C-alpha cells in the first residue's frame, strides 16, 4: 500500500499547475526539533507547488539535507495493526484533469523528533476541508524500506520536522 501511495505521489509530481498564494496565520505548533531554529532553504510555495515537489524528488541529491518548508492538508496512514508503522503527510490535490494523477495526492511524508502530530485521524470519505491545514518545516531526506523481502523506494520525507496548524487555508488543489 505504501509503495502504491508513493508511486501515486511521484506520478502526481509530474503534473504542473499553479495556484494563487494565500496568507496564513499560526494557530498551534509543535516545537519538535532543532529544525525550529533553522530557516528554510527551500520553500514550496503555492505557486509552482507541483513543479517544486517534482524538482525535489527528481533532483533529490541537490536537496538532501536542506531544510524545506511546505504547506498543505494533513493526513496519515496507519499500518500499525498489521505490524507496520504510521506514515504522516502534508499534501494538496493535484490537477483534477491530469491523467497521471489518479489519486490527486501531491505532497511529502514527514516525521517529528518528539513523536507529536496534529490531533486528527482521517476517516474514509472525509472531505478535504476536515483535514487540518499545516505548515511543515524539516530536513529533506531519502530512505528505503524492506517490503516483503524486497528493497522499496526511494521514499522522500522531511525528518525532524516541526509543524504549525494554520487558521487560514491555501488552495487545496494545485
mmCIF file of N, CA, C and O in Angstrom, residues 24-88:
data_model
loop_
_atom_site.group_PDB
_atom_site.id
_atom_site.type_symbol
_atom_site.label_atom_id
_atom_site.label_comp_id
_atom_site.label_asym_id
_atom_site.label_seq_id
_atom_site.Cartn_x
_atom_site.Cartn_y
_atom_site.Cartn_z
ATOM 1 N N UNK A 24 -1.261 33.021 5.645
ATOM 2 C CA UNK A 24 -1.561 32.041 6.679
ATOM 3 C C UNK A 24 -1.305 32.653 8.041
ATOM 4 O O UNK A 24 -0.536 33.589 8.192
ATOM 5 N N UNK A 25 -1.949 32.098 9.037
ATOM 6 C CA UNK A 25 -1.756 32.538 10.407
ATOM 7 C C UNK A 25 -1.507 31.316 11.275
ATOM 8 O O UNK A 25 -2.072 30.267 11.059
ATOM 9 N N UNK A 26 -0.697 31.475 12.279
ATOM 10 C CA UNK A 26 -0.340 30.375 13.167
ATOM 11 C C UNK A 26 -1.422 30.182 14.227
ATOM 12 O O UNK A 26 -1.879 31.122 14.823
ATOM 13 N N UNK A 27 -1.824 28.921 14.438
ATOM 14 C CA UNK A 27 -2.790 28.612 15.488
ATOM 15 C C UNK A 27 -2.148 27.740 16.555
ATOM 16 O O UNK A 27 -2.318 27.959 17.732
ATOM 17 N N UNK A 28 -1.434 26.706 16.151
ATOM 18 C CA UNK A 28 -0.850 25.749 17.084
ATOM 19 C C UNK A 28 0.445 25.262 16.456
ATOM 20 O O UNK A 28 0.565 25.196 15.245
ATOM 21 N N UNK A 29 1.431 24.904 17.262
ATOM 22 C CA UNK A 29 2.671 24.434 16.670
ATOM 23 C C UNK A 29 3.298 23.347 17.519
ATOM 24 O O UNK A 29 2.965 23.171 18.674
ATOM 25 N N UNK A 30 4.209 22.624 16.894
ATOM 26 C CA UNK A 30 4.979 21.602 17.576
ATOM 27 C C UNK A 30 6.438 22.025 17.520
ATOM 28 O O UNK A 30 6.998 22.131 16.442
ATOM 29 N N UNK A 31 7.048 22.289 18.653
ATOM 30 C CA UNK A 31 8.468 22.617 18.690
ATOM 31 C C UNK A 31 9.218 21.317 18.876
ATOM 32 O O UNK A 31 9.735 21.013 19.929
ATOM 33 N N UNK A 32 9.281 20.520 17.793
ATOM 34 C CA UNK A 32 9.712 19.138 17.941
ATOM 35 C C UNK A 32 11.173 18.870 17.646
ATOM 36 O O UNK A 32 11.595 17.740 17.738
ATOM 37 N N UNK A 33 11.963 19.875 17.235
ATOM 38 C CA UNK A 33 13.340 19.540 16.918
ATOM 39 C C UNK A 33 14.200 20.766 16.752
ATOM 40 O O UNK A 33 13.757 21.892 16.889
ATOM 41 N N UNK A 34 15.462 20.521 16.417
ATOM 42 C CA UNK A 34 16.397 21.594 16.132
ATOM 43 C C UNK A 34 16.008 22.329 14.858
ATOM 44 O O UNK A 34 16.473 23.431 14.615
ATOM 45 N N UNK A 35 15.189 21.732 14.021
ATOM 46 C CA UNK A 35 14.769 22.363 12.782
ATOM 47 C C UNK A 35 14.046 23.670 13.068
ATOM 48 O O UNK A 35 14.079 24.592 12.261
ATOM 49 N N UNK A 36 13.408 23.797 14.231
ATOM 50 C CA UNK A 36 12.674 25.009 14.570
ATOM 51 C C UNK A 36 13.591 26.225 14.540
ATOM 52 O O UNK A 36 13.152 27.323 14.228
ATOM 53 N N UNK A 37 14.863 26.062 14.874
ATOM 54 C CA UNK A 37 15.800 27.164 14.902
ATOM 55 C C UNK A 37 16.362 27.470 13.513
ATOM 56 O O UNK A 37 16.986 28.501 13.326
ATOM 57 N N UNK A 38 16.160 26.595 12.564
ATOM 58 C CA UNK A 38 16.711 26.775 11.225
ATOM 59 C C UNK A 38 15.732 27.488 10.306
ATOM 60 O O UNK A 38 14.530 27.289 10.383
ATOM 61 N N UNK A 39 16.276 28.294 9.438
ATOM 62 C CA UNK A 39 15.465 28.935 8.411
ATOM 63 C C UNK A 39 15.376 27.982 7.219
ATOM 64 O O UNK A 39 16.360 27.343 6.848
ATOM 65 N N UNK A 40 14.200 27.891 6.593
ATOM 66 C CA UNK A 40 14.080 27.008 5.429
ATOM 67 C C UNK A 40 14.971 27.487 4.284
ATOM 68 O O UNK A 40 15.060 28.682 4.017
ATOM 69 N N UNK A 41 15.636 26.541 3.655
ATOM 70 C CA UNK A 41 16.453 26.833 2.479
ATOM 71 C C UNK A 41 15.613 26.715 1.212
ATOM 72 O O UNK A 41 15.937 27.299 0.201
ATOM 73 N N UNK A 42 14.550 25.915 1.300
ATOM 74 C CA UNK A 42 13.639 25.712 0.175
ATOM 75 C C UNK A 42 12.220 25.886 0.703
ATOM 76 O O UNK A 42 11.845 25.257 1.684
ATOM 77 N N UNK A 43 11.445 26.752 0.059
ATOM 78 C CA UNK A 43 10.045 26.941 0.421
ATOM 79 C C UNK A 43 9.203 26.494 -0.764
ATOM 80 O O UNK A 43 9.335 27.027 -1.865
ATOM 81 N N UNK A 44 8.375 25.487 -0.528
ATOM 82 C CA UNK A 44 7.459 25.013 -1.566
ATOM 83 C C UNK A 44 6.238 25.917 -1.489
ATOM 84 O O UNK A 44 5.404 25.764 -0.602
ATOM 85 N N UNK A 45 6.167 26.874 -2.394
ATOM 86 C CA UNK A 45 5.081 27.856 -2.358
ATOM 87 C C UNK A 45 3.867 27.340 -3.122
ATOM 88 O O UNK A 45 3.945 26.369 -3.872
ATOM 89 N N UNK A 46 2.757 28.012 -2.911
ATOM 90 C CA UNK A 46 1.530 27.618 -3.578
ATOM 91 C C UNK A 46 1.679 27.718 -5.100
ATOM 92 O O UNK A 46 1.245 26.861 -5.841
ATOM 93 N N UNK A 47 2.301 28.803 -5.540
ATOM 94 C CA UNK A 47 2.552 28.966 -6.973
ATOM 95 C C UNK A 47 3.758 28.097 -7.322
ATOM 96 O O UNK A 47 4.838 28.276 -6.778
ATOM 97 N N UNK A 48 3.574 27.140 -8.168
ATOM 98 C CA UNK A 48 4.645 26.227 -8.539
ATOM 99 C C UNK A 48 4.794 25.038 -7.608
ATOM 100 O O UNK A 48 5.816 24.357 -7.607
ATOM 101 N N UNK A 49 3.780 24.758 -6.797
ATOM 102 C CA UNK A 49 3.819 23.683 -5.799
ATOM 103 C C UNK A 49 4.221 22.344 -6.417
ATOM 104 O O UNK A 49 5.173 21.700 -5.977
ATOM 105 N N UNK A 50 3.508 21.935 -7.445
ATOM 106 C CA UNK A 50 3.762 20.631 -8.057
ATOM 107 C C UNK A 50 5.130 20.610 -8.728
ATOM 108 O O UNK A 50 5.881 19.637 -8.596
ATOM 109 N N UNK A 51 5.478 21.687 -9.412
ATOM 110 C CA UNK A 51 6.780 21.747 -10.083
ATOM 111 C C UNK A 51 7.918 21.647 -9.081
ATOM 112 O O UNK A 51 8.914 20.969 -9.323
ATOM 113 N N UNK A 52 7.775 22.320 -7.935
ATOM 114 C CA UNK A 52 8.825 22.279 -6.919
ATOM 115 C C UNK A 52 8.952 20.888 -6.315
ATOM 116 O O UNK A 52 10.061 20.386 -6.108
ATOM 117 N N UNK A 53 7.824 20.236 -6.026
ATOM 118 C CA UNK A 53 7.894 18.871 -5.493
ATOM 119 C C UNK A 53 8.517 17.923 -6.517
ATOM 120 O O UNK A 53 9.288 17.032 -6.157
ATOM 121 N N UNK A 54 8.196 18.126 -7.772
ATOM 122 C CA UNK A 54 8.787 17.314 -8.824
ATOM 123 C C UNK A 54 10.301 17.510 -8.853
ATOM 124 O O UNK A 54 11.067 16.547 -8.956
ATOM 125 N N UNK A 55 10.756 18.755 -8.719
ATOM 126 C CA UNK A 55 12.191 19.031 -8.715
ATOM 127 C C UNK A 55 12.864 18.417 -7.490
ATOM 128 O O UNK A 55 13.958 17.868 -7.593
ATOM 129 N N UNK A 56 12.202 18.489 -6.331
ATOM 130 C CA UNK A 56 12.771 17.891 -5.116
ATOM 131 C C UNK A 56 13.037 16.403 -5.286
ATOM 132 O O UNK A 56 14.080 15.900 -4.873
ATOM 133 N N UNK A 57 12.091 15.693 -5.879
ATOM 134 C CA UNK A 57 12.255 14.243 -5.994
ATOM 135 C C UNK A 57 13.097 13.839 -7.205
ATOM 136 O O UNK A 57 13.849 12.878 -7.129
ATOM 137 N N UNK A 58 12.989 14.583 -8.289
ATOM 138 C CA UNK A 58 13.764 14.262 -9.491
ATOM 139 C C UNK A 58 15.242 14.569 -9.284
ATOM 140 O O UNK A 58 16.106 13.841 -9.749
ATOM 141 N N UNK A 59 15.514 15.645 -8.580
ATOM 142 C CA UNK A 59 16.890 16.085 -8.329
ATOM 143 C C UNK A 59 17.213 16.012 -6.843
ATOM 144 O O UNK A 59 17.835 16.920 -6.296
ATOM 145 N N UNK A 60 16.790 14.934 -6.208
ATOM 146 C CA UNK A 60 16.900 14.795 -4.754
ATOM 147 C C UNK A 60 18.314 15.005 -4.233
ATOM 148 O O UNK A 60 18.491 15.588 -3.161
ATOM 149 N N UNK A 61 19.317 14.560 -4.967
ATOM 150 C CA UNK A 61 20.693 14.717 -4.488
ATOM 151 C C UNK A 61 21.052 16.183 -4.247
ATOM 152 O O UNK A 61 21.901 16.480 -3.413
ATOM 153 N N UNK A 62 20.409 17.102 -4.962
ATOM 154 C CA UNK A 62 20.664 18.531 -4.777
ATOM 155 C C UNK A 62 20.017 19.081 -3.510
ATOM 156 O O UNK A 62 20.359 20.178 -3.073
ATOM 157 N N UNK A 63 19.056 18.351 -2.941
ATOM 158 C CA UNK A 63 18.277 18.856 -1.815
ATOM 159 C C UNK A 63 18.450 18.076 -0.517
ATOM 160 O O UNK A 63 18.067 18.580 0.540
ATOM 161 N N UNK A 64 18.991 16.868 -0.567
ATOM 162 C CA UNK A 64 19.159 16.056 0.640
ATOM 163 C C UNK A 64 19.921 16.868 1.688
ATOM 164 O O UNK A 64 20.962 17.442 1.401
ATOM 165 N N UNK A 65 19.360 16.932 2.899
ATOM 166 C CA UNK A 65 19.992 17.656 3.993
ATOM 167 C C UNK A 65 19.567 19.112 4.105
ATOM 168 O O UNK A 65 19.888 19.769 5.093
ATOM 169 N N UNK A 66 18.842 19.630 3.118
ATOM 170 C CA UNK A 66 18.383 21.013 3.186
ATOM 171 C C UNK A 66 17.069 21.098 3.968
ATOM 172 O O UNK A 66 16.280 20.164 3.989
ATOM 173 N N UNK A 67 16.842 22.243 4.583
ATOM 174 C CA UNK A 67 15.608 22.483 5.323
ATOM 175 C C UNK A 67 14.548 22.965 4.340
ATOM 176 O O UNK A 67 14.750 23.950 3.625
ATOM 177 N N UNK A 68 13.431 22.226 4.296
ATOM 178 C CA UNK A 68 12.346 22.505 3.363
ATOM 179 C C UNK A 68 11.089 22.856 4.161
ATOM 180 O O UNK A 68 10.808 22.242 5.193
ATOM 181 N N UNK A 69 10.343 23.827 3.649
ATOM 182 C CA UNK A 69 9.073 24.212 4.257
ATOM 183 C C UNK A 69 7.963 24.039 3.227
ATOM 184 O O UNK A 69 8.123 24.410 2.059
ATOM 185 N N UNK A 70 6.829 23.474 3.661
ATOM 186 C CA UNK A 70 5.713 23.193 2.766
ATOM 187 C C UNK A 70 4.407 23.315 3.542
ATOM 188 O O UNK A 70 4.367 23.000 4.731
ATOM 189 N N UNK A 71 3.361 23.780 2.881
ATOM 190 C CA UNK A 71 2.032 23.873 3.490
ATOM 191 C C UNK A 71 1.060 22.982 2.742
ATOM 192 O O UNK A 71 1.192 22.780 1.537
ATOM 193 N N UNK A 72 0.071 22.496 3.467
ATOM 194 C CA UNK A 72 -0.983 21.704 2.847
ATOM 195 C C UNK A 72 -1.858 21.052 3.902
ATOM 196 O O UNK A 72 -1.800 21.389 5.085
ATOM 197 N N UNK A 73 -2.649 20.114 3.445
ATOM 198 C CA UNK A 73 -3.533 19.381 4.343
ATOM 199 C C UNK A 73 -2.745 18.258 5.019
ATOM 200 O O UNK A 73 -1.774 17.755 4.478
ATOM 201 N N UNK A 74 -3.192 17.891 6.192
ATOM 202 C CA UNK A 74 -2.549 16.829 6.967
ATOM 203 C C UNK A 74 -3.361 15.543 6.852
ATOM 204 O O UNK A 74 -4.594 15.567 6.891
ATOM 205 N N UNK A 75 -2.642 14.444 6.694
ATOM 206 C CA UNK A 75 -3.277 13.133 6.780
ATOM 207 C C UNK A 75 -2.246 12.124 7.258
ATOM 208 O O UNK A 75 -1.055 12.430 7.383
ATOM 209 N N UNK A 76 -2.720 10.934 7.520
ATOM 210 C CA UNK A 76 -1.821 9.851 7.929
ATOM 211 C C UNK A 76 -2.344 8.528 7.392
ATOM 212 O O UNK A 76 -3.516 8.409 7.037
ATOM 213 N N UNK A 77 -1.442 7.562 7.320
ATOM 214 C CA UNK A 77 -1.800 6.177 7.009
ATOM 215 C C UNK A 77 -1.270 5.324 8.143
ATOM 216 O O UNK A 77 -0.080 5.361 8.437
ATOM 217 N N UNK A 78 -2.150 4.553 8.758
ATOM 218 C CA UNK A 78 -1.792 3.763 9.929
ATOM 219 C C UNK A 78 -1.759 2.283 9.572
ATOM 220 O O UNK A 78 -2.791 1.664 9.338
ATOM 221 N N UNK A 79 -0.547 1.724 9.543
ATOM 222 C CA UNK A 79 -0.358 0.301 9.272
ATOM 223 C C UNK A 79 0.081 -0.443 10.529
ATOM 224 O O UNK A 79 0.538 -1.583 10.453
ATOM 225 N N UNK A 80 -0.053 0.193 11.694
ATOM 226 C CA UNK A 80 0.427 -0.415 12.936
ATOM 227 C C UNK A 80 -0.341 -1.682 13.293
ATOM 228 O O UNK A 80 0.231 -2.603 13.886
ATOM 229 N N UNK A 81 -1.611 -1.795 12.935
ATOM 230 C CA UNK A 81 -2.387 -3.008 13.230
ATOM 231 C C UNK A 81 -1.863 -4.213 12.452
ATOM 232 O O UNK A 81 -2.061 -5.349 12.857
ATOM 233 N N UNK A 82 -1.177 -3.958 11.340
ATOM 234 C CA UNK A 82 -0.592 -5.033 10.535
ATOM 235 C C UNK A 82 0.905 -5.196 10.809
ATOM 236 O O UNK A 82 1.614 -5.822 10.026
ATOM 237 N N UNK A 83 1.377 -4.617 11.907
ATOM 238 C CA UNK A 83 2.787 -4.728 12.263
ATOM 239 C C UNK A 83 3.666 -3.690 11.586
ATOM 240 O O UNK A 83 4.885 -3.739 11.697
ATOM 241 N N UNK A 84 3.054 -2.755 10.890
ATOM 242 C CA UNK A 84 3.803 -1.701 10.213
ATOM 243 C C UNK A 84 3.889 -0.454 11.069
ATOM 244 O O UNK A 84 3.748 -0.496 12.284
ATOM 245 N N UNK A 85 4.111 0.658 10.398
ATOM 246 C CA UNK A 85 4.212 1.911 11.131
ATOM 247 C C UNK A 85 3.165 2.900 10.628
ATOM 248 O O UNK A 85 2.377 2.579 9.735
ATOM 249 N N UNK A 86 3.165 4.073 11.199
ATOM 250 C CA UNK A 86 2.253 5.138 10.795
ATOM 251 C C UNK A 86 3.045 6.129 9.953
ATOM 252 O O UNK A 86 4.154 6.517 10.325
ATOM 253 N N UNK A 87 2.478 6.522 8.821
ATOM 254 C CA UNK A 87 3.099 7.493 7.923
ATOM 255 C C UNK A 87 2.282 8.780 7.974
ATOM 256 O O UNK A 87 1.059 8.751 7.836
ATOM 257 N N UNK A 88 2.965 9.913 8.141
ATOM 258 C CA UNK A 88 2.316 11.217 8.264
ATOM 259 C C UNK A 88 2.648 12.049 7.026
ATOM 260 O O UNK A 88 3.798 12.074 6.584
#
